[in-house]
Coordinates of C-alpha atoms in Angstrom, one line a residue:
Chain A
M1 CA 15.2 14.5 10.6
S2 CA 18.4 16.2 9.5
S3 CA 18.5 14.3 6.2
I4 CA 15.3 15.8 5.1
E5 CA 16.5 19.3 5.7
N6 CA 19.3 18.9 3.1
D7 CA 17.2 17.6 0.3
K8 CA 16.9 21.0 -1.1
D9 CA 20.6 20.8 -2.4
N10 CA 19.9 18.0 -4.6
N11 CA 16.5 18.3 -6.2
S12 CA 17.5 20.6 -8.8
S13 CA 15.7 18.5 -11.5
F14 CA 12.4 20.4 -11.5
D15 CA 13.7 23.8 -10.5
K16 CA 13.5 24.5 -14.1
I17 CA 9.7 24.6 -13.8
D18 CA 9.0 28.3 -13.4
S19 CA 6.3 27.9 -11.0
D20 CA 4.3 31.0 -10.1
E21 CA 4.7 31.9 -6.6
N22 CA 1.1 33.0 -6.3
I23 CA -0.3 29.9 -8.1
L24 CA -1.9 28.7 -5.0
E25 CA -3.9 31.8 -4.5
Q26 CA -5.3 31.5 -8.0
V27 CA -6.3 27.8 -7.6
S28 CA -9.9 27.2 -6.1
S29 CA -9.8 25.3 -3.0
I30 CA -12.2 24.2 -0.3
Q31 CA -11.6 23.3 3.4
K32 CA -13.0 19.9 4.0
P33 CA -12.0 19.1 7.5
P34 CA -9.5 17.4 8.3
I35 CA -8.1 18.1 4.8
E36 CA -7.7 20.8 2.2
V37 CA -8.7 20.1 -1.4
L38 CA -7.3 22.1 -4.2
F39 CA -8.9 22.1 -7.7
P40 CA -6.5 23.4 -10.2
T41 CA -7.2 23.4 -14.0
R42 CA -5.1 21.2 -16.2
E43 CA -3.0 24.2 -17.1
Q44 CA -2.3 25.0 -13.4
Y45 CA -1.8 21.4 -12.3
L46 CA 2.0 21.1 -12.7
D47 CA 2.7 24.6 -11.3
T48 CA 0.5 23.9 -8.3
I49 CA 2.3 20.6 -7.5
A50 CA 5.8 22.2 -7.9
Q51 CA 4.7 25.0 -5.6
L52 CA 3.2 22.6 -3.1
H53 CA 6.5 20.6 -3.2
K54 CA 8.4 23.7 -2.3
N55 CA 6.0 24.5 0.4
G56 CA 7.0 21.4 2.3
Y57 CA 4.8 18.6 0.9
E58 CA 7.8 16.3 0.3
M59 CA 6.0 13.0 -0.5
C60 CA 3.4 12.1 -3.0
I61 CA 1.5 9.4 -1.1
D62 CA -1.0 8.5 -3.7
L63 CA -2.2 9.3 -7.2
C64 CA -5.4 7.7 -8.6
V65 CA -8.3 8.4 -11.1
V66 CA -12.0 8.3 -10.6
D67 CA -14.3 7.9 -13.5
Y68 CA -17.5 9.9 -12.7
L69 CA -19.5 8.6 -15.7
T70 CA -22.4 7.2 -13.7
H71 CA -22.1 9.3 -10.6
P72 CA -25.4 11.3 -10.0
G73 CA -23.8 14.6 -9.0
R74 CA -20.9 15.7 -7.1
F75 CA -19.3 18.9 -5.8
T76 CA -16.9 21.1 -7.7
P77 CA -16.2 24.7 -7.0
Q78 CA -18.1 27.2 -9.2
N79 CA -15.5 28.0 -11.7
I80 CA -14.5 24.4 -12.4
A81 CA -16.7 22.4 -14.7
P82 CA -17.0 18.7 -13.7
Q83 CA -15.6 16.4 -16.3
R84 CA -15.7 12.7 -16.6
F85 CA -12.4 11.8 -15.3
E86 CA -10.7 13.2 -12.1
V87 CA -7.1 12.7 -11.2
V88 CA -6.7 12.7 -7.5
V89 CA -3.3 13.3 -5.9
N90 CA -2.7 12.9 -2.2
L91 CA 0.4 14.7 -0.9
L92 CA 1.9 14.4 2.5
S93 CA 4.3 16.7 4.5
L94 CA 6.4 14.9 7.0
K95 CA 7.4 18.1 8.7
M96 CA 4.0 19.6 9.1
H97 CA 2.2 16.3 9.6
K98 CA -0.4 17.4 7.1
R99 CA -2.1 16.0 4.0
I100 CA -3.4 17.8 1.0
R101 CA -5.5 16.6 -1.9
I102 CA -5.4 18.0 -5.3
K103 CA -8.1 17.1 -7.9
V104 CA -7.8 17.9 -11.5
Q105 CA -10.7 17.4 -14.1
V106 CA -9.8 15.6 -17.2
P107 CA -12.3 15.5 -20.1
Q108 CA -13.3 12.4 -22.0
D109 CA -12.4 13.5 -25.5
D110 CA -8.9 14.5 -24.5
P111 CA -7.7 12.2 -21.6
T112 CA -4.3 13.6 -21.2
I113 CA -2.5 15.4 -18.4
E114 CA 1.0 16.5 -17.4
S115 CA 3.0 13.9 -15.6
I116 CA 4.5 15.0 -12.2
F117 CA 7.3 12.5 -12.5
T118 CA 10.0 15.1 -12.4
I119 CA 8.7 16.5 -9.1
Y120 CA 7.8 13.3 -7.5
P121 CA 9.6 10.3 -9.1
G122 CA 7.6 7.9 -6.8
V123 CA 4.5 8.5 -9.0
E124 CA 6.1 6.3 -11.8
A125 CA 4.1 3.2 -11.1
M126 CA 0.9 5.1 -10.0
E127 CA 0.8 7.1 -13.2
R128 CA 1.2 3.9 -15.2
E129 CA -1.5 2.2 -13.2
A130 CA -3.8 5.1 -13.9
Y131 CA -3.0 4.9 -17.5
D132 CA -3.6 1.2 -17.5
L133 CA -6.9 1.1 -15.7
F134 CA -8.4 4.4 -17.0
G135 CA -6.6 5.2 -20.2
I136 CA -5.4 8.6 -19.1
T137 CA -2.1 9.4 -20.8
F138 CA 0.4 11.3 -18.6
L139 CA 2.6 13.5 -20.8
N140 CA 6.3 13.4 -20.4
H141 CA 6.2 10.2 -18.3
P142 CA 9.3 8.1 -19.2
D143 CA 7.5 4.8 -19.7
M144 CA 3.9 5.3 -20.4
T145 CA 2.9 1.6 -20.8
R146 CA 0.6 -0.9 -19.0
I147 CA 1.6 -2.1 -15.7
L148 CA -1.0 -4.5 -14.3
M149 CA -2.9 -5.7 -17.3
P150 CA -1.2 -7.7 -20.2
E151 CA 0.4 -5.6 -22.8
D152 CA -2.0 -6.5 -25.6
W153 CA -5.0 -6.0 -23.6
E154 CA -7.8 -3.8 -25.0
G155 CA -9.7 -1.4 -23.1
H156 CA -9.2 0.2 -19.6
P157 CA -11.0 -2.1 -17.1
L158 CA -11.6 0.4 -14.2
R159 CA -13.7 2.7 -16.6
K160 CA -17.4 2.7 -15.7
D161 CA -18.4 1.7 -19.2
Y162 CA -16.2 -1.3 -19.2
Q163 CA -18.4 -4.3 -18.4
V164 CA -17.2 -7.1 -16.0
G165 CA -17.3 -10.8 -16.7
N166 CA -17.4 -11.1 -20.4
I167 CA -14.0 -12.6 -21.2
P168 CA -14.3 -16.0 -22.9
V169 CA -12.4 -18.6 -21.1
N170 CA -11.3 -21.9 -22.8
F171 CA -12.0 -24.7 -20.5
K172 CA -11.0 -28.3 -21.5
E173 CA -13.3 -29.3 -24.3
A174 CA -16.7 -30.4 -22.9
P175 CA -18.1 -33.8 -23.9
K176 CA -20.4 -33.6 -26.9
T177 CA -24.0 -34.1 -26.4
R178 CA -24.5 -35.9 -29.6
Chain B
M1 CA 31.8 2.0 -12.4
A2 CA 31.6 5.1 -10.3
P3 CA 30.1 4.9 -6.8
R4 CA 26.4 5.5 -6.7
S5 CA 26.9 8.8 -4.9
S6 CA 28.6 10.4 -7.9
T7 CA 25.4 10.1 -9.8
L8 CA 23.0 13.0 -9.3
N9 CA 19.7 12.2 -8.0
Q10 CA 18.3 14.0 -11.0
E11 CA 19.9 11.6 -13.4
L12 CA 19.1 8.6 -11.4
N13 CA 15.5 9.4 -11.3
L14 CA 15.3 10.1 -15.1
E15 CA 17.1 7.0 -16.1
Q16 CA 15.1 4.6 -13.9
G17 CA 12.6 2.8 -15.8
S18 CA 13.0 4.9 -19.0
I19 CA 14.5 2.6 -21.6
L20 CA 14.9 -0.8 -19.8
R21 CA 11.9 -2.4 -21.2
I22 CA 11.4 -5.2 -23.7
P23 CA 7.8 -6.0 -24.7
E24 CA 6.7 -9.5 -23.6
G25 CA 6.2 -10.6 -27.2
A26 CA 9.8 -9.9 -28.2
V27 CA 11.1 -11.9 -25.3
L28 CA 8.9 -14.8 -26.1
D29 CA 9.5 -15.1 -29.9
S30 CA 13.1 -16.2 -30.4
N31 CA 13.1 -15.4 -34.0
D32 CA 12.6 -11.6 -33.4
F33 CA 14.9 -11.4 -30.5
D34 CA 18.5 -10.3 -31.1
F35 CA 20.8 -12.7 -29.3
E36 CA 24.0 -10.8 -30.2
P37 CA 25.7 -9.2 -27.2
S38 CA 25.4 -5.4 -27.1
D39 CA 28.3 -3.1 -27.9
D40 CA 28.9 -2.0 -24.3
G41 CA 29.2 -5.5 -22.9
T42 CA 26.0 -5.3 -20.8
M43 CA 23.3 -7.8 -20.9
I44 CA 19.7 -7.8 -19.8
I45 CA 18.4 -10.8 -17.8
N46 CA 15.1 -11.6 -16.3
M47 CA 14.8 -12.6 -12.7
G48 CA 11.5 -14.1 -12.0
P49 CA 8.6 -14.1 -12.3
Q50 CA 9.0 -17.8 -10.9
H51 CA 12.1 -17.3 -9.0
P52 CA 11.8 -18.7 -5.4
S53 CA 13.4 -15.7 -3.7
T54 CA 11.0 -13.1 -5.4
H55 CA 8.3 -13.7 -2.9
G56 CA 5.5 -14.4 -5.3
V57 CA 5.5 -13.5 -9.0
L58 CA 7.8 -10.5 -9.2
R59 CA 9.8 -10.2 -12.4
L60 CA 12.9 -8.0 -12.4
M61 CA 14.7 -7.0 -15.7
M62 CA 18.2 -6.3 -14.8
E63 CA 20.9 -5.0 -17.0
L64 CA 24.1 -6.3 -15.9
S65 CA 27.8 -5.5 -16.6
G66 CA 29.6 -8.6 -15.5
E67 CA 28.1 -9.4 -12.1
T68 CA 27.2 -5.7 -11.3
V69 CA 23.7 -4.6 -11.6
L70 CA 23.3 -1.4 -13.5
R71 CA 19.6 -0.7 -14.0
T72 CA 16.6 -2.8 -12.8
K73 CA 13.0 -2.6 -13.7
P74 CA 10.4 -4.4 -11.7
V75 CA 7.7 -5.9 -13.9
V76 CA 4.5 -6.5 -12.0
G77 CA 1.0 -7.5 -12.8
Y78 CA 1.2 -11.2 -12.8
L79 CA -1.3 -11.5 -9.8
H80 CA -3.6 -8.9 -10.9
T81 CA -7.2 -9.9 -10.3
G82 CA -9.0 -6.7 -10.5
M83 CA -9.9 -6.4 -6.9
E84 CA -10.6 -2.4 -7.2
K85 CA -13.3 -3.4 -9.9
T86 CA -14.7 -6.2 -7.8
A87 CA -15.0 -3.9 -4.9
E88 CA -17.5 -1.8 -6.9
T89 CA -19.8 -4.7 -7.2
L90 CA -19.8 -5.7 -3.5
T91 CA -21.7 -3.9 -0.7
Y92 CA -19.8 -2.2 2.1
A93 CA -20.6 -5.2 4.4
Q94 CA -19.0 -7.5 1.9
G95 CA -16.1 -5.2 1.0
S96 CA -13.8 -6.2 3.8
T97 CA -13.8 -9.8 2.6
N98 CA -12.5 -8.5 -0.7
V99 CA -9.8 -6.1 0.7
T100 CA -8.5 -8.6 3.2
R101 CA -7.1 -10.7 0.4
M102 CA -4.9 -7.8 -0.9
D103 CA -2.0 -8.0 1.5
Y104 CA -2.4 -11.6 2.5
L105 CA 0.3 -11.4 5.2
S106 CA -1.4 -8.4 7.1
P107 CA -5.0 -8.9 6.3
L108 CA -6.4 -7.2 9.4
N109 CA -4.6 -4.0 8.4
N110 CA -6.3 -3.9 5.2
E111 CA -9.6 -4.4 6.7
L112 CA -8.8 -1.6 9.2
A113 CA -8.1 0.9 6.4
F114 CA -11.2 0.0 4.6
S115 CA -13.4 0.1 7.8
L116 CA -11.9 3.3 8.9
T117 CA -12.5 5.0 5.6
T118 CA -16.1 3.8 5.4
E119 CA -16.7 5.0 8.9
A120 CA -15.1 8.4 7.9
I121 CA -17.8 8.9 5.2
L122 CA -20.6 7.4 7.5
G123 CA -19.4 9.8 10.3
I124 CA -20.1 7.3 13.0
E125 CA -18.0 6.9 16.2
L126 CA -17.2 3.5 17.5
P127 CA -17.5 2.4 21.0
P128 CA -14.0 2.4 22.5
R129 CA -13.6 -1.3 23.0
A130 CA -14.1 -1.9 19.3
S131 CA -11.1 0.4 18.7
W132 CA -9.0 -1.3 21.3
I133 CA -9.8 -4.6 20.0
R134 CA -8.8 -3.4 16.4
M135 CA -5.5 -2.1 17.8
L136 CA -4.8 -5.4 19.5
M137 CA -5.4 -7.3 16.4
S138 CA -3.5 -4.9 14.2
E139 CA -0.4 -5.1 16.4
L140 CA -0.6 -9.0 16.4
N141 CA -0.9 -8.9 12.8
R142 CA 2.3 -6.8 12.6
L143 CA 4.0 -9.3 14.8
S144 CA 3.0 -12.2 12.6
S145 CA 4.0 -10.4 9.4
H146 CA 7.4 -9.4 10.7
L147 CA 8.0 -12.9 12.0
L148 CA 7.2 -14.2 8.6
W149 CA 9.6 -11.7 7.1
M150 CA 12.3 -12.8 9.5
A151 CA 11.8 -16.3 8.3
T152 CA 12.0 -15.7 4.7
N153 CA 14.7 -13.2 5.0
G154 CA 16.7 -15.6 6.8
M155 CA 16.1 -18.3 4.2
D156 CA 17.1 -15.8 1.3
L157 CA 20.4 -15.0 3.2
G158 CA 21.3 -18.7 3.9
A159 CA 20.2 -18.9 7.5
V160 CA 17.7 -21.7 6.9
S161 CA 17.1 -22.5 10.6
M162 CA 15.7 -19.0 10.9
M163 CA 13.1 -19.9 8.5
I164 CA 11.7 -22.8 10.6
Y165 CA 11.8 -20.6 13.8
G166 CA 10.0 -17.7 12.1
W167 CA 7.2 -19.9 10.8
R168 CA 6.9 -21.6 14.2
E169 CA 6.5 -18.3 16.1
R170 CA 4.1 -17.0 13.5
E171 CA 1.9 -20.1 14.0
L172 CA 1.5 -19.0 17.7
V173 CA 0.1 -15.7 16.6
L174 CA -2.0 -17.2 13.9
A175 CA -3.4 -19.7 16.4
F176 CA -4.8 -16.8 18.5
L177 CA -6.1 -14.9 15.5
E178 CA -7.9 -18.1 14.5
K179 CA -9.3 -18.4 18.0
V180 CA -10.7 -14.9 17.7
T181 CA -11.7 -14.6 14.1
G182 CA -12.2 -18.3 13.1
L183 CA -9.6 -18.2 10.3
R184 CA -5.9 -18.1 10.2
M185 CA -5.8 -15.7 7.3
N186 CA -8.2 -13.5 5.4
H187 CA -10.2 -13.0 8.6
N188 CA -13.0 -10.5 7.6
Y189 CA -12.9 -9.6 11.3
I190 CA -12.6 -5.8 11.3
R191 CA -15.8 -4.6 9.5
P192 CA -17.4 -1.1 9.1
G193 CA -19.0 -0.6 12.4
G194 CA -16.8 -2.4 14.7
V195 CA -15.5 -6.0 14.7
A196 CA -17.2 -9.2 13.9
A197 CA -17.2 -10.8 17.4
D198 CA -15.9 -10.0 20.8
L199 CA -12.8 -11.5 22.2
P200 CA -13.2 -15.0 23.5
D201 CA -13.1 -15.8 27.2
G202 CA -9.6 -16.0 28.6
W203 CA -8.0 -14.0 25.8
Q204 CA -5.9 -12.3 28.5
K205 CA -4.2 -15.4 29.4
D206 CA -3.6 -16.4 25.8
I207 CA -1.9 -12.9 25.1
E208 CA 0.2 -13.2 28.2
D209 CA 1.3 -16.7 27.0
L210 CA 2.0 -15.4 23.5
C211 CA 4.0 -12.5 24.7
F212 CA 5.9 -14.6 27.2
A213 CA 6.7 -17.2 24.6
I214 CA 7.7 -14.8 21.8
E215 CA 9.7 -12.2 23.6
P216 CA 12.7 -14.3 24.8
R217 CA 12.8 -16.1 21.4
L218 CA 13.3 -12.7 19.7
N219 CA 16.4 -12.3 21.8
E220 CA 17.5 -15.7 20.4
Y221 CA 17.1 -14.6 16.9
D222 CA 19.0 -11.5 17.8
T223 CA 21.9 -13.7 19.0
L224 CA 21.5 -16.0 16.2
L225 CA 21.4 -13.4 13.2
T226 CA 22.7 -10.2 14.4
G227 CA 26.2 -11.3 15.5
Q228 CA 26.5 -14.0 12.7
P229 CA 29.5 -13.0 10.4
I230 CA 27.9 -14.4 7.3
F231 CA 24.6 -12.7 7.9
R232 CA 26.3 -9.3 8.5
E233 CA 28.6 -9.8 5.5
R234 CA 25.6 -10.3 3.2
S235 CA 23.4 -7.5 4.6
E236 CA 25.7 -4.6 5.9
G237 CA 26.1 -1.9 3.3
I238 CA 24.0 -3.8 0.8
G239 CA 21.0 -2.1 -1.1
R240 CA 21.5 1.4 0.3
I241 CA 18.9 4.1 -0.1
S242 CA 19.3 7.6 1.2
A243 CA 16.5 9.4 3.0
Q244 CA 16.0 12.0 0.3
E245 CA 15.7 9.1 -2.4
A246 CA 13.3 7.3 -0.2
I247 CA 11.1 10.3 0.4
A248 CA 11.2 11.3 -3.4
L249 CA 10.1 7.8 -4.3
G250 CA 7.2 7.7 -1.8
V251 CA 8.8 4.9 0.1
T252 CA 7.1 4.4 3.6
G253 CA 7.4 2.0 6.5
P254 CA 10.5 0.1 7.7
I255 CA 12.4 1.0 4.6
L256 CA 11.9 4.7 5.2
R257 CA 12.6 4.4 8.9
S258 CA 15.8 2.5 8.2
T259 CA 17.2 5.6 6.5
G260 CA 16.8 7.6 9.6
V261 CA 13.5 9.3 9.2
A262 CA 11.4 8.8 12.2
W263 CA 8.0 8.7 10.4
D264 CA 5.4 6.3 11.8
L265 CA 1.7 7.1 11.2
R266 CA 0.8 5.5 14.6
K267 CA 3.0 8.2 16.2
D268 CA 2.9 11.1 13.9
M269 CA -0.8 11.1 12.8
P270 CA -2.5 8.8 15.4
Y271 CA -5.5 6.9 14.6
L272 CA -7.5 4.6 16.9
F273 CA -5.9 4.9 20.4
Y274 CA -2.2 4.9 19.4
D275 CA -1.7 8.3 21.2
Q276 CA -2.6 6.5 24.4
V277 CA 0.0 3.9 24.5
D278 CA 3.7 4.1 24.9
F279 CA 6.1 3.0 22.3
D280 CA 9.2 4.0 20.4
V281 CA 9.6 4.6 16.6
V282 CA 12.6 2.6 15.6
V283 CA 14.9 4.2 13.1
G284 CA 18.1 2.9 11.5
S285 CA 21.0 5.1 10.1
Q286 CA 22.4 3.6 6.9
G287 CA 19.3 2.4 5.0
D288 CA 20.8 -0.8 4.1
V289 CA 19.5 -4.4 4.4
F290 CA 20.9 -4.8 7.8
D291 CA 19.2 -1.7 9.1
R292 CA 16.0 -2.9 7.6
Y293 CA 16.4 -6.1 9.5
G294 CA 17.1 -4.2 12.7
V295 CA 14.2 -1.9 12.4
R296 CA 11.8 -4.8 11.9
L297 CA 13.2 -6.9 14.7
E298 CA 12.8 -3.9 17.2
E299 CA 9.5 -3.2 15.8
M300 CA 8.3 -6.6 16.9
R301 CA 9.6 -5.7 20.5
Q302 CA 7.8 -2.5 20.4
S303 CA 4.6 -4.3 19.2
I304 CA 4.8 -6.8 22.2
R305 CA 5.1 -3.6 24.4
I306 CA 2.0 -2.2 22.9
I307 CA 0.1 -5.5 23.2
R308 CA 1.0 -5.7 27.0
Q309 CA -0.4 -2.1 27.5
I310 CA -3.6 -2.9 25.6
L311 CA -4.1 -5.9 27.9
D312 CA -4.3 -3.4 30.8
L313 CA -6.2 -0.7 29.1
M314 CA -8.9 -2.7 27.3
P315 CA -12.2 -1.2 28.4
K316 CA -15.4 -3.0 28.8
G317 CA -18.4 -2.3 26.4
D318 CA -19.7 -3.0 22.9
Y319 CA -17.5 -4.4 20.4
R320 CA -19.5 -2.8 17.6
I321 CA -21.7 0.2 17.1
Q322 CA -25.3 -0.5 18.1
D323 CA -26.7 1.3 15.1
K324 CA -29.3 -0.9 13.4
K325 CA -28.6 0.6 10.1
V326 CA -25.0 -0.4 10.0
T327 CA -24.5 -3.6 12.2
P328 CA -26.8 -6.6 12.1
P329 CA -28.8 -7.2 15.3
P330 CA -27.6 -10.1 17.6
R331 CA -28.7 -13.5 16.4
A332 CA -31.1 -14.1 19.5
R333 CA -33.0 -10.8 18.7
I334 CA -34.0 -12.1 15.3
D335 CA -36.2 -14.8 16.9
E336 CA -37.9 -12.2 19.1
S337 CA -38.4 -9.1 17.0
M338 CA -39.8 -8.5 13.6
E339 CA -37.8 -5.3 13.4
A340 CA -34.5 -7.0 14.0
L341 CA -35.3 -9.6 11.3
I342 CA -36.0 -6.7 8.9
H343 CA -32.8 -5.0 9.8
H344 CA -30.9 -8.3 9.5
F345 CA -32.5 -8.9 6.1
K346 CA -31.8 -5.5 4.8
I347 CA -28.2 -5.3 5.8
F348 CA -27.4 -8.8 4.2
T349 CA -29.4 -8.2 1.0
E350 CA -29.1 -4.4 0.1
G351 CA -26.3 -3.5 2.4
F352 CA -26.3 -0.2 4.4
K353 CA -26.3 3.1 2.4
V354 CA -23.3 5.4 2.8
P355 CA -23.9 9.1 2.1
E356 CA -22.4 10.8 -0.8
G357 CA -18.7 11.7 -0.2
E358 CA -15.2 10.7 -0.3
A359 CA -12.4 10.1 2.1
Y360 CA -8.8 8.9 2.3
V361 CA -7.4 7.2 5.3
G362 CA -3.9 6.1 5.7
I363 CA -2.6 3.8 8.5
E364 CA 0.7 2.2 9.2
S365 CA 0.8 -1.4 8.0
P366 CA 3.8 -3.7 8.6
R367 CA 5.0 -2.6 5.1
G368 CA 4.2 1.1 5.2
E369 CA 1.3 3.3 4.7
I370 CA -1.7 1.4 3.4
G371 CA -4.2 4.0 2.2
C372 CA -7.7 3.6 1.2
Y373 CA -9.5 6.3 -1.1
L374 CA -13.2 5.8 -1.2
V375 CA -15.8 7.6 -3.2
S376 CA -19.3 6.9 -2.4
D377 CA -22.4 8.0 -4.5
G378 CA -24.9 7.4 -1.8
S379 CA -25.7 3.9 -2.6
S380 CA -24.8 0.6 -0.7
K381 CA -21.8 -0.1 -2.9
P382 CA -18.6 1.9 -3.2
Y383 CA -18.4 4.1 -6.3
R384 CA -14.7 3.7 -6.4
L385 CA -12.4 2.0 -4.1
H386 CA -8.7 2.6 -4.6
V387 CA -6.2 1.1 -2.3
R388 CA -2.7 2.5 -2.0
G389 CA -0.6 -0.6 -1.4
P390 CA 2.8 0.2 0.3
S391 CA 4.6 -2.7 -1.4
F392 CA 3.5 -1.3 -4.9
V393 CA 5.1 2.0 -4.2
N394 CA 8.1 0.5 -2.2
L395 CA 9.0 -1.7 -5.1
Q396 CA 10.0 1.4 -7.1
A397 CA 12.9 1.8 -4.8
L398 CA 14.4 -1.5 -5.9
P399 CA 16.3 0.1 -8.9
T400 CA 17.9 2.7 -6.6
M401 CA 18.9 0.1 -4.0
M402 CA 20.3 -2.4 -6.5
R403 CA 22.3 0.0 -8.7
G404 CA 25.9 -0.8 -8.6
G405 CA 25.4 -3.8 -6.4
L406 CA 26.2 -7.4 -7.2
I407 CA 23.5 -9.7 -8.7
A408 CA 24.0 -12.1 -5.8
D409 CA 22.9 -9.3 -3.4
A410 CA 19.6 -8.8 -5.5
V411 CA 18.0 -11.6 -3.5
A412 CA 18.9 -9.9 -0.2
V413 CA 17.6 -6.6 -1.5
I414 CA 14.3 -7.9 -2.7
S415 CA 13.7 -9.7 0.5
S416 CA 14.5 -6.7 2.6
V417 CA 11.8 -4.6 0.7
D418 CA 9.3 -7.3 1.9
P419 CA 6.9 -7.0 -1.1
V420 CA 3.7 -8.9 -1.0
M421 CA 2.6 -9.4 -4.6
G422 CA -1.1 -9.8 -3.7
E423 CA -1.1 -6.1 -2.7
V424 CA 1.2 -4.8 -5.5
D425 CA -1.1 -6.2 -8.2
R426 CA -4.4 -6.2 -6.5

């Protein structure tokens, strides 16, 4: 594991982010065995992730979005108002053998959030997927374009108000009835 | 051009994927496209999406200076069928039929990830035999997946005889999987609540024969490829990636291990009963194509080692949980009991209800960590099912691996990543 130890020398790209040392204490969190879930606000999001990276969570294993439009009710801490979209980030620490989950609320009328590309370059494709399927724009992402759907596609298919099965398909012309 | 090590990680990361992108429209319309060579003598070419060595429909945009690859951009999505959206319309009982088609070379691992996540929300505990059967099937699947990878990798590097051998051995494994599950691929065998059927009579003999047949042949392939000068020439030092690059890019599985990081979820965060069997985590040192070959070859031996232990440790008992709300009753009971008929009917029409909640479970598939993030709203269908495909994330390492290499080596590098496009695009 010696190669992990020296990765501190080389990852200067995001040291510019002045992350508040105490940010993790300000963020509301819940212990949901076997995992800890953090609920930062959109403003705290980038600092929280940067601080977690410093605390040894070296790998961003997954980033996805959930659209809570039709969900009957769900849990958020008291000071966090639930919004339509929720960005869910799963981090992994190889040294501590631990996972942590970060959930950020993103409102429907302003679906934007900071990209964490500078901290975890591995989210490039995942953030593009989230943009493609949910229409959430990640600010400062180097290439915020569609990844799975065709480039001229309209709408964001995994949103709950996007209906399935109404794309007209041109089959070979059917024989006329008269 | 300067060696790759002279470029700071920081620059490398920012450069990847930033500019190298031509809209599909511009490529298709020849009138709009500028055919004049660029000032710096570089050119951008497309490899794929229908190139035989891209393992499906992967398109790579490569910026070349002469024969040297400068930047690469994987373009995916040609196989996108909206499986995550489909999953929201299927019940949990139907769900494993859907996820099994994602990574079609290791379908049982997909089903396992989905089933474990569903069971985590349900909060049920399986009978031990069900978990041991799952482990056996998952290891056999790893074996078949790596054998197919050996075959295609050999073909890509010019060792065509390896291709025939790899397919031949994989067929032995698939024959056993067919005997157990009824299908060669897309089994829908591991389901929430256990497995679909018990192992057939005489399965121990089949497994013994299988291990007996494959193990010596692995040694033959070792002799055939490892010492072969052409194979080594084409794989040693090609497509290097460092441990810190791999970790930053979220790369998992044999690629991460080939860089020297001993990270295997089976060992480090054990699921099922992997903490009760003895096996080694195989690591490389260079992180090149040859190391990835070595790691996978040795992993097959370890899989056989695990399978042999499962043979001794397999307990007796139920192969699925006897909870009437989750698993359908045995066929014979339906004729005798009205209640059994109702349970059967309920499960296959409405499906079983999963309490409100969410869970993420990651397991070690042959390609890396396959994770399943499931949100339930208390109904019988997943509210949201997200699958973290290992190939999807691993593909992002291609630009780093290819940078500064020759275009002829691109084929070797793609092959060594072992992407399955069905899982990348989902």
